[in-house]
Structures are given as structure tokens and as C-alpha cells.
Amino acid sequence: MQKPSIPKGTRDFSPEEMAKRNYIFNTIREVYHLYGFQQIETPAMENLSTLMGKYGEEGDKLLFKILNSGDCFSGITDEELLERNAVKFGVKACEKGLRYDLTVPFARFVVQHRNEITFPFKRYQIQPVWRADRPQRGRYREFYQCDGDVVGSDSLVNEVELIQIMDEVFRRFGIRVCIKMNNRKILSGIAEIIGEADKIVDITVAIDKLDKIGLDNVNEELRSKELSEDAIARLQPIIMLKGTNREKLAVLKQELAASEIAMKGVAEMEFILDRIDKLPLKAELELDLTLARGLNYYTGAIFEVKALDVQIGSITGGGRYDNLTGVFGMDGVSGVGISFGADRIFDVLNQLDLYPADSLQTTQLLFVNFGEKEENYLLPLISKVRAAGIRTELYPEAAKMKKQMGYADTKKIPFVAIVGENEMNEGKINLKNMLTGEQSPVTIEELIGQF
């Protein structure tokens, strides 16, 4: 018989892991609510016409496509089958696909429901996404995203609030972070100034890897994209810019003065920094010109959060996009959003052992079961205890005492209540502290008062 297994790049989550994940989702949810965001959900699958062409050629390859139910060969000729062309076959045999991110479905949602939505629309969404990627450490084929976006407003106050949201979430988790920030307009201006405006994507993709592959390899990659030596030389002082955020902006103002778009980007960064300076930010906020965020649809500020005490990729990212809904025929809707990487945050909290003890929501009290008579006596009492909000179990059968105590131990239940013939006669409950081994007879009211 075949051993049961799950697809590569997916995971099961145990009760303990689920408790930890829920702690993450609930914390993020609470902070989003604090800032007036409302939750939506979209289906796991979308029409392929919604998804294709939105993530670039690479992204299209990573979409999980769903075979049409019924006869998926209808409309496909024998010649086409003999051609064995997977792409062509996929186009005809699949109309739907699993969502690749939450942003494109959100854009579709906004366009489809525009008459019911109040703008600016602040929405958050916590759902799984799927990518047919090569699974490796920290990269899964099914993972959760926790997105928050504001659409229908050009105001940079939204960027300021998103920085505060990121700061507050990681403050609550107890994770020390650096929020890195850049602006696509500055990057476009850089490409313009060095005379390679049409190579903006190649330039940003390469410099985004500076952390991972180092300066020499970045320059090699730029050469492979046919950038001139002169352009690469002019790029160096900008890539290697040091100093405080304000000092960096001062240098950019000089270096990029001839580029109108770059000056716009610098002004946007100044606006954000001016507001942030007035706020009690716990995280470090750093202007980082090598930050490019791979996706093509960002047009303004871009963000990435790095954990300071753990070696791991970015744990949150996002930015401003000017025309999210344009691909669905609704132009001019600007938005800005962030996405918390729940799976990476999970790993960071585990490595740093930062889960609060009460986040695991395990059983607090177990009632020992001695038999039918005691069961009947205990059930109404247990109802009372649960009504007081105490997480309580009654062992389901009159097993040996050792077995019931072993159950409490394994599940790390801190208190066990023992009620036999004597206790029933006296209206008392013998309460045992599993940590200290102490036992004391208490009334139901006293027991409730102890939690």
C-alpha cells in the first residue's frame, strides 16, 4: 500500500503550529483594523484571462492551471495533440487557474464592485496563494499572504500610515526590523541620467540583487544586459550611496537634478520623512537605493522589511502603483499596499522564540472522569466553568488515573480537577497544579476565580 503524502512545496500544520499562525494572523488583523482597513476574500481560482500577462513571462509560467472539468480535449485537434505543445494545450484545456497573488484578484474585485465600494477603499486580505515554483527552504508552492491596500487616493499620507502599520505589527511581535524604502521614480531618473532609460527593468532587477550577489556580480549582470561601461561607472556612486536618509537625498538632488521624474521621487521621499519624523517609530527607517522590488507595476514609493536578528529574506514588502485596475479597463485608480510574509514571520518568531505563552490557546483545565455518576455530576459544572471563559476538557471515558494524568501532561494542561465520591458529597473540587504537584479542595466559585 502506498504511504500517504502531500504535494511537494506544501505543508501540514499541527495544532501547535496553527495556534502560532493564528497569533500572527490575528495580530496583523488587529493592526489593520486600527487603521480602518476592512477585510475581503476572493476565490482560490480565477479565470486565467484575469491572471495571464499580469506577472510577466516568468510569472505566467508559475501559474497553476486547472484542467476544464468534463472533456478537456474538446476543441483540440489530433494535430495539436501530436504537437505536444504544453503552452498551446494549456490555453485550450484550461480556463481557470489558482491565484498567484492577492493583488490582481483585488484589482479585479475593485473593477467588478466599483459601484458598491466607497473610495478611498482600504482593504486587507489574508488568504493562500499558489506558485508552481521550485520548492526550497523558505519557498513554498502554497503560502499565505496578508495584504493591505488603499486604492483611490494619491495622498502620500497613505504611505506614512503603512509604514506605521509595519512598525506596529513588528513591535507587537517583538521582532527588531529595518524598514527599507525607495522610490521607482528615483530609479527611473537614474536610468534616464545615465542614458539607459529603456533599460530601467534590467537595471532595477540587477541592483535589487546587490545584497545577495555583491557589487562585482551586479556589474557583470549589467554588462550582460549591454549597458555601456560609462553608464555602469555613473551608476556606482548612486548604488553605493552612504549616510543618513537626509544626506542621501541631498546627494540625489545634486546628481539627478536634470531628471524631472527623479526630482518628483525625491520630493515624495521628503514628504514621507517629514511626517515620519513627527511620529514615534520604533523600527529603523532606511532609504536604500538598491531596493527595487522585482514587480513591474510599482510607480512610486517601495518598501521592504528586513529582520535584524535572523538571516532571512524580506518579511514584508510593498509599494505604490498608479494604475492597478487599468488592465481591467478602469483607468486612473492609484493605490499603495503592503504584504506581510506570514510564513517567513512564522520562521522568525520560531527562531527567536517570541511566541507569548498564552498565544497557544491550549486547554487550561482537565476534569478527571471516574465513571457515569461523576460524569453526570460534572457536566453542568463544566458548562459553568466554560461559560467563565476557561478552556476546559472532561476526559471522555473512565480510563485509569495514570492514563488521564498522562494525557494532561502530554497536552501541557496546567490544572487537573479531581472529583470523586467524597468531593461530590462536600460540593468541592480537588484542584491539582500540574507544575508544582500541589492539590487543594476548592468550590466551583473559587476554582473559576483562580483563572
PDB file of N, CA and C in Angstrom, residues 239-308:
ATOM      1  N   ILE A 239      24.635  53.589  -6.458  1.00  0.00           N
ATOM      2  CA  ILE A 239      24.389  52.286  -5.810  1.00  0.00           C
ATOM      3  C   ILE A 239      25.018  52.263  -4.416  1.00  0.00           C
ATOM      4  N   MET A 240      26.211  52.834  -4.300  1.00  0.00           N
ATOM      5  CA  MET A 240      26.974  52.725  -3.049  1.00  0.00           C
ATOM      6  C   MET A 240      26.748  53.895  -2.084  1.00  0.00           C
ATOM      7  N   LEU A 241      25.673  54.636  -2.316  1.00  0.00           N
ATOM      8  CA  LEU A 241      25.395  55.831  -1.503  1.00  0.00           C
ATOM      9  C   LEU A 241      25.325  55.508  -0.008  1.00  0.00           C
ATOM     10  N   LYS A 242      26.017  56.304   0.794  1.00  0.00           N
ATOM     11  CA  LYS A 242      26.022  56.089   2.255  1.00  0.00           C
ATOM     12  C   LYS A 242      25.526  57.357   2.958  1.00  0.00           C
ATOM     13  N   GLY A 243      25.331  57.265   4.288  1.00  0.00           N
ATOM     14  CA  GLY A 243      24.944  58.439   5.073  1.00  0.00           C
ATOM     15  C   GLY A 243      23.534  58.313   5.610  1.00  0.00           C
ATOM     16  N   THR A 244      23.048  59.393   6.230  1.00  0.00           N
ATOM     17  CA  THR A 244      21.675  59.380   6.760  1.00  0.00           C
ATOM     18  C   THR A 244      20.705  59.518   5.594  1.00  0.00           C
ATOM     19  N   ASN A 245      19.415  59.289   5.861  1.00  0.00           N
ATOM     20  CA  ASN A 245      18.406  59.430   4.805  1.00  0.00           C
ATOM     21  C   ASN A 245      18.458  60.818   4.171  1.00  0.00           C
ATOM     22  N   ARG A 246      18.593  61.845   5.028  1.00  0.00           N
ATOM     23  CA  ARG A 246      18.603  63.235   4.520  1.00  0.00           C
ATOM     24  C   ARG A 246      19.861  63.501   3.677  1.00  0.00           C
ATOM     25  N   GLU A 247      20.981  62.942   4.125  1.00  0.00           N
ATOM     26  CA  GLU A 247      22.244  63.130   3.369  1.00  0.00           C
ATOM     27  C   GLU A 247      22.145  62.461   1.999  1.00  0.00           C
ATOM     28  N   LYS A 248      21.549  61.275   1.970  1.00  0.00           N
ATOM     29  CA  LYS A 248      21.381  60.573   0.696  1.00  0.00           C
ATOM     30  C   LYS A 248      20.517  61.394  -0.257  1.00  0.00           C
ATOM     31  N   LEU A 249      19.413  61.948   0.281  1.00  0.00           N
ATOM     32  CA  LEU A 249      18.521  62.745  -0.564  1.00  0.00           C
ATOM     33  C   LEU A 249      19.243  63.984  -1.094  1.00  0.00           C
ATOM     34  N   ALA A 250      20.096  64.607  -0.265  1.00  0.00           N
ATOM     35  CA  ALA A 250      20.843  65.800  -0.685  1.00  0.00           C
ATOM     36  C   ALA A 250      21.748  65.460  -1.875  1.00  0.00           C
ATOM     37  N   VAL A 251      22.431  64.290  -1.791  1.00  0.00           N
ATOM     38  CA  VAL A 251      23.310  63.866  -2.901  1.00  0.00           C
ATOM     39  C   VAL A 251      22.471  63.616  -4.162  1.00  0.00           C
ATOM     40  N   LEU A 252      21.321  62.951  -3.989  1.00  0.00           N
ATOM     41  CA  LEU A 252      20.468  62.653  -5.147  1.00  0.00           C
ATOM     42  C   LEU A 252      19.989  63.937  -5.822  1.00  0.00           C
ATOM     43  N   LYS A 253      19.670  64.938  -4.997  1.00  0.00           N
ATOM     44  CA  LYS A 253      19.206  66.220  -5.550  1.00  0.00           C
ATOM     45  C   LYS A 253      20.255  66.813  -6.478  1.00  0.00           C
ATOM     46  N   GLN A 254      21.514  66.652  -6.104  1.00  0.00           N
ATOM     47  CA  GLN A 254      22.602  67.172  -6.944  1.00  0.00           C
ATOM     48  C   GLN A 254      22.798  66.302  -8.185  1.00  0.00           C
ATOM     49  N   GLU A 255      22.958  64.998  -7.935  1.00  0.00           N
ATOM     50  CA  GLU A 255      23.302  64.062  -9.014  1.00  0.00           C
ATOM     51  C   GLU A 255      22.196  63.959 -10.071  1.00  0.00           C
ATOM     52  N   LEU A 256      20.949  64.038  -9.616  1.00  0.00           N
ATOM     53  CA  LEU A 256      19.820  63.761 -10.528  1.00  0.00           C
ATOM     54  C   LEU A 256      19.027  65.014 -10.876  1.00  0.00           C
ATOM     55  N   ALA A 257      19.631  66.194 -10.636  1.00  0.00           N
ATOM     56  CA  ALA A 257      18.911  67.472 -10.830  1.00  0.00           C
ATOM     57  C   ALA A 257      18.306  67.606 -12.229  1.00  0.00           C
ATOM     58  N   ALA A 258      18.968  67.003 -13.215  1.00  0.00           N
ATOM     59  CA  ALA A 258      18.496  67.166 -14.606  1.00  0.00           C
ATOM     60  C   ALA A 258      17.291  66.284 -14.926  1.00  0.00           C
ATOM     61  N   SER A 259      16.929  65.386 -14.009  1.00  0.00           N
ATOM     62  CA  SER A 259      15.798  64.481 -14.300  1.00  0.00           C
ATOM     63  C   SER A 259      14.553  64.901 -13.526  1.00  0.00           C
ATOM     64  N   GLU A 260      13.542  65.284 -14.271  1.00  0.00           N
ATOM     65  CA  GLU A 260      12.293  65.763 -13.648  1.00  0.00           C
ATOM     66  C   GLU A 260      11.634  64.654 -12.832  1.00  0.00           C
ATOM     67  N   ILE A 261      11.623  63.445 -13.390  1.00  0.00           N
ATOM     68  CA  ILE A 261      10.960  62.329 -12.685  1.00  0.00           C
ATOM     69  C   ILE A 261      11.699  61.987 -11.392  1.00  0.00           C
ATOM     70  N   ALA A 262      13.031  62.028 -11.429  1.00  0.00           N
ATOM     71  CA  ALA A 262      13.806  61.729 -10.216  1.00  0.00           C
ATOM     72  C   ALA A 262      13.513  62.762  -9.134  1.00  0.00           C
ATOM     73  N   MET A 263      13.400  64.031  -9.521  1.00  0.00           N
ATOM     74  CA  MET A 263      13.115  65.100  -8.552  1.00  0.00           C
ATOM     75  C   MET A 263      11.748  64.896  -7.889  1.00  0.00           C
ATOM     76  N   LYS A 264      10.792  64.392  -8.681  1.00  0.00           N
ATOM     77  CA  LYS A 264       9.468  64.070  -8.116  1.00  0.00           C
ATOM     78  C   LYS A 264       9.604  62.994  -7.046  1.00  0.00           C
ATOM     79  N   GLY A 265      10.396  61.967  -7.365  1.00  0.00           N
ATOM     80  CA  GLY A 265      10.621  60.864  -6.421  1.00  0.00           C
ATOM     81  C   GLY A 265      11.277  61.350  -5.146  1.00  0.00           C
ATOM     82  N   VAL A 266      12.280  62.242  -5.282  1.00  0.00           N
ATOM     83  CA  VAL A 266      12.974  62.788  -4.112  1.00  0.00           C
ATOM     84  C   VAL A 266      11.991  63.585  -3.250  1.00  0.00           C
ATOM     85  N   ALA A 267      11.134  64.388  -3.904  1.00  0.00           N
ATOM     86  CA  ALA A 267      10.141  65.190  -3.165  1.00  0.00           C
ATOM     87  C   ALA A 267       9.175  64.286  -2.401  1.00  0.00           C
ATOM     88  N   GLU A 268       8.791  63.159  -3.016  1.00  0.00           N
ATOM     89  CA  GLU A 268       7.882  62.215  -2.334  1.00  0.00           C
ATOM     90  C   GLU A 268       8.553  61.630  -1.097  1.00  0.00           C
ATOM     91  N   MET A 269       9.819  61.266  -1.225  1.00  0.00           N
ATOM     92  CA  MET A 269      10.559  60.714  -0.079  1.00  0.00           C
ATOM     93  C   MET A 269      10.663  61.745   1.049  1.00  0.00           C
ATOM     94  N   GLU A 270      10.888  63.003   0.662  1.00  0.00           N
ATOM     95  CA  GLU A 270      10.993  64.069   1.682  1.00  0.00           C
ATOM     96  C   GLU A 270       9.666  64.247   2.416  1.00  0.00           C
ATOM     97  N   PHE A 271       8.566  64.203   1.669  1.00  0.00           N
ATOM     98  CA  PHE A 271       7.234  64.333   2.272  1.00  0.00           C
ATOM     99  C   PHE A 271       7.040  63.249   3.327  1.00  0.00           C
ATOM    100  N   ILE A 272       7.388  62.001   2.950  1.00  0.00           N
ATOM    101  CA  ILE A 272       7.195  60.866   3.874  1.00  0.00           C
ATOM    102  C   ILE A 272       8.095  61.026   5.103  1.00  0.00           C
ATOM    103  N   LEU A 273       9.375  61.363   4.894  1.00  0.00           N
ATOM    104  CA  LEU A 273      10.303  61.513   6.022  1.00  0.00           C
ATOM    105  C   LEU A 273       9.882  62.649   6.952  1.00  0.00           C
ATOM    106  N   ASP A 274       9.379  63.761   6.378  1.00  0.00           N
ATOM    107  CA  ASP A 274       8.931  64.892   7.209  1.00  0.00           C
ATOM    108  C   ASP A 274       7.830  64.450   8.173  1.00  0.00           C
ATOM    109  N   ARG A 275       6.900  63.613   7.669  1.00  0.00           N
ATOM    110  CA  ARG A 275       5.787  63.154   8.528  1.00  0.00           C
ATOM    111  C   ARG A 275       6.279  62.119   9.549  1.00  0.00           C
ATOM    112  N   ILE A 276       7.113  61.201   9.082  1.00  0.00           N
ATOM    113  CA  ILE A 276       7.601  60.124   9.958  1.00  0.00           C
ATOM    114  C   ILE A 276       8.425  60.700  11.111  1.00  0.00           C
ATOM    115  N   ASP A 277       9.163  61.783  10.843  1.00  0.00           N
ATOM    116  CA  ASP A 277       9.971  62.427  11.898  1.00  0.00           C
ATOM    117  C   ASP A 277       9.129  62.862  13.090  1.00  0.00           C
ATOM    118  N   LYS A 278       7.842  63.105  12.852  1.00  0.00           N
ATOM    119  CA  LYS A 278       6.963  63.577  13.933  1.00  0.00           C
ATOM    120  C   LYS A 278       6.326  62.412  14.700  1.00  0.00           C
ATOM    121  N   LEU A 279       6.625  61.179  14.261  1.00  0.00           N
ATOM    122  CA  LEU A 279       5.934  60.017  14.830  1.00  0.00           C
ATOM    123  C   LEU A 279       6.900  59.138  15.632  1.00  0.00           C
ATOM    124  N   PRO A 280       6.369  58.442  16.657  1.00  0.00           N
ATOM    125  CA  PRO A 280       7.232  57.583  17.492  1.00  0.00           C
ATOM    126  C   PRO A 280       7.492  56.238  16.832  1.00  0.00           C
ATOM    127  N   LEU A 281       8.340  56.210  15.800  1.00  0.00           N
ATOM    128  CA  LEU A 281       8.621  54.964  15.082  1.00  0.00           C
ATOM    129  C   LEU A 281       9.673  54.168  15.847  1.00  0.00           C
ATOM    130  N   LYS A 282       9.384  52.872  16.086  1.00  0.00           N
ATOM    131  CA  LYS A 282      10.349  52.036  16.819  1.00  0.00           C
ATOM    132  C   LYS A 282      11.388  51.449  15.850  1.00  0.00           C
ATOM    133  N   ALA A 283      10.918  51.088  14.656  1.00  0.00           N
ATOM    134  CA  ALA A 283      11.819  50.467  13.674  1.00  0.00           C
ATOM    135  C   ALA A 283      12.751  51.505  13.077  1.00  0.00           C
ATOM    136  N   GLU A 284      13.835  50.992  12.523  1.00  0.00           N
ATOM    137  CA  GLU A 284      14.761  51.839  11.781  1.00  0.00           C
ATOM    138  C   GLU A 284      14.162  52.019  10.374  1.00  0.00           C
ATOM    139  N   LEU A 285      14.156  53.250   9.863  1.00  0.00           N
ATOM    140  CA  LEU A 285      13.655  53.504   8.505  1.00  0.00           C
ATOM    141  C   LEU A 285      14.835  53.954   7.657  1.00  0.00           C
ATOM    142  N   GLU A 286      15.128  53.191   6.591  1.00  0.00           N
ATOM    143  CA  GLU A 286      16.349  53.477   5.825  1.00  0.00           C
ATOM    144  C   GLU A 286      16.052  53.635   4.348  1.00  0.00           C
ATOM    145  N   LEU A 287      16.513  54.748   3.786  1.00  0.00           N
ATOM    146  CA  LEU A 287      16.409  54.956   2.353  1.00  0.00           C
ATOM    147  C   LEU A 287      17.493  54.105   1.689  1.00  0.00           C
ATOM    148  N   ASP A 288      17.090  53.133   0.867  1.00  0.00           N
ATOM    149  CA  ASP A 288      18.040  52.194   0.277  1.00  0.00           C
ATOM    150  C   ASP A 288      17.849  52.182  -1.240  1.00  0.00           C
ATOM    151  N   LEU A 289      18.809  52.759  -1.958  1.00  0.00           N
ATOM    152  CA  LEU A 289      18.658  52.905  -3.412  1.00  0.00           C
ATOM    153  C   LEU A 289      18.802  51.596  -4.172  1.00  0.00           C
ATOM    154  N   THR A 290      19.283  50.549  -3.505  1.00  0.00           N
ATOM    155  CA  THR A 290      19.386  49.260  -4.215  1.00  0.00           C
ATOM    156  C   THR A 290      18.072  48.489  -4.150  1.00  0.00           C
ATOM    157  N   LEU A 291      17.138  49.010  -3.372  1.00  0.00           N
ATOM    158  CA  LEU A 291      15.847  48.321  -3.257  1.00  0.00           C
ATOM    159  C   LEU A 291      15.040  48.604  -4.521  1.00  0.00           C
ATOM    160  N   ALA A 292      14.680  47.549  -5.235  1.00  0.00           N
ATOM    161  CA  ALA A 292      13.957  47.773  -6.492  1.00  0.00           C
ATOM    162  C   ALA A 292      12.625  47.030  -6.546  1.00  0.00           C
ATOM    163  N   ARG A 293      12.422  46.008  -5.741  1.00  0.00           N
ATOM    164  CA  ARG A 293      11.202  45.183  -5.792  1.00  0.00           C
ATOM    165  C   ARG A 293      10.959  44.735  -7.226  1.00  0.00           C
ATOM    166  N   GLY A 294      11.109  43.452  -7.476  1.00  0.00           N
ATOM    167  CA  GLY A 294      11.047  42.935  -8.836  1.00  0.00           C
ATOM    168  C   GLY A 294       9.856  43.343  -9.679  1.00  0.00           C
ATOM    169  N   LEU A 295       8.695  43.514  -9.068  1.00  0.00           N
ATOM    170  CA  LEU A 295       7.493  43.642  -9.900  1.00  0.00           C
ATOM    171  C   LEU A 295       7.435  44.949 -10.671  1.00  0.00           C
ATOM    172  N   ASN A 296       6.934  44.828 -11.910  1.00  0.00           N
ATOM    173  CA  ASN A 296       6.950  45.987 -12.802  1.00  0.00           C
ATOM    174  C   ASN A 296       5.887  47.029 -12.485  1.00  0.00           C
ATOM    175  N   TYR A 297       4.870  46.662 -11.669  1.00  0.00           N
ATOM    176  CA  TYR A 297       3.772  47.632 -11.590  1.00  0.00           C
ATOM    177  C   TYR A 297       3.961  48.748 -10.557  1.00  0.00           C
ATOM    178  N   TYR A 298       5.057  48.749  -9.790  1.00  0.00           N
ATOM    179  CA  TYR A 298       5.265  49.845  -8.834  1.00  0.00           C
ATOM    180  C   TYR A 298       5.681  51.122  -9.562  1.00  0.00           C
ATOM    181  N   THR A 299       5.149  52.257  -9.093  1.00  0.00           N
ATOM    182  CA  THR A 299       5.432  53.532  -9.769  1.00  0.00           C
ATOM    183  C   THR A 299       5.938  54.606  -8.809  1.00  0.00           C
ATOM    184  N   GLY A 300       5.855  54.386  -7.515  1.00  0.00           N
ATOM    185  CA  GLY A 300       6.277  55.401  -6.544  1.00  0.00           C
ATOM    186  C   GLY A 300       7.107  54.786  -5.440  1.00  0.00           C
ATOM    187  N   ALA A 301       6.712  55.084  -4.190  1.00  0.00           N
ATOM    188  CA  ALA A 301       7.445  54.553  -3.035  1.00  0.00           C
ATOM    189  C   ALA A 301       7.401  53.028  -3.034  1.00  0.00           C
ATOM    190  N   ILE A 302       8.532  52.405  -2.662  1.00  0.00           N
ATOM    191  CA  ILE A 302       8.553  50.950  -2.478  1.00  0.00           C
ATOM    192  C   ILE A 302       9.164  50.631  -1.119  1.00  0.00           C
ATOM    193  N   PHE A 303       8.685  49.537  -0.508  1.00  0.00           N
ATOM    194  CA  PHE A 303       9.101  49.189   0.850  1.00  0.00           C
ATOM    195  C   PHE A 303       9.534  47.737   0.930  1.00  0.00           C
ATOM    196  N   GLU A 304      10.419  47.476   1.888  1.00  0.00           N
ATOM    197  CA  GLU A 304      10.770  46.100   2.221  1.00  0.00           C
ATOM    198  C   GLU A 304      11.185  46.083   3.684  1.00  0.00           C
ATOM    199  N   VAL A 305      10.801  45.029   4.399  1.00  0.00           N
ATOM    200  CA  VAL A 305      11.174  44.931   5.817  1.00  0.00           C
ATOM    201  C   VAL A 305      12.141  43.775   6.002  1.00  0.00           C
ATOM    202  N   LYS A 306      13.254  44.059   6.668  1.00  0.00           N
ATOM    203  CA  LYS A 306      14.259  43.034   6.967  1.00  0.00           C
ATOM    204  C   LYS A 306      14.328  42.828   8.480  1.00  0.00           C
ATOM    205  N   ALA A 307      14.355  41.563   8.910  1.00  0.00           N
ATOM    206  CA  ALA A 307      14.544  41.261  10.333  1.00  0.00           C
ATOM    207  C   ALA A 307      16.026  41.452  10.662  1.00  0.00           C
ATOM    208  N   LEU A 308      16.324  42.063  11.807  1.00  0.00           N
ATOM    209  CA  LEU A 308      17.715  42.372  12.147  1.00  0.00           C
ATOM    210  C   LEU A 308      18.424  41.221  12.866  1.00  0.00           C
TER     211      LEU A 308
END
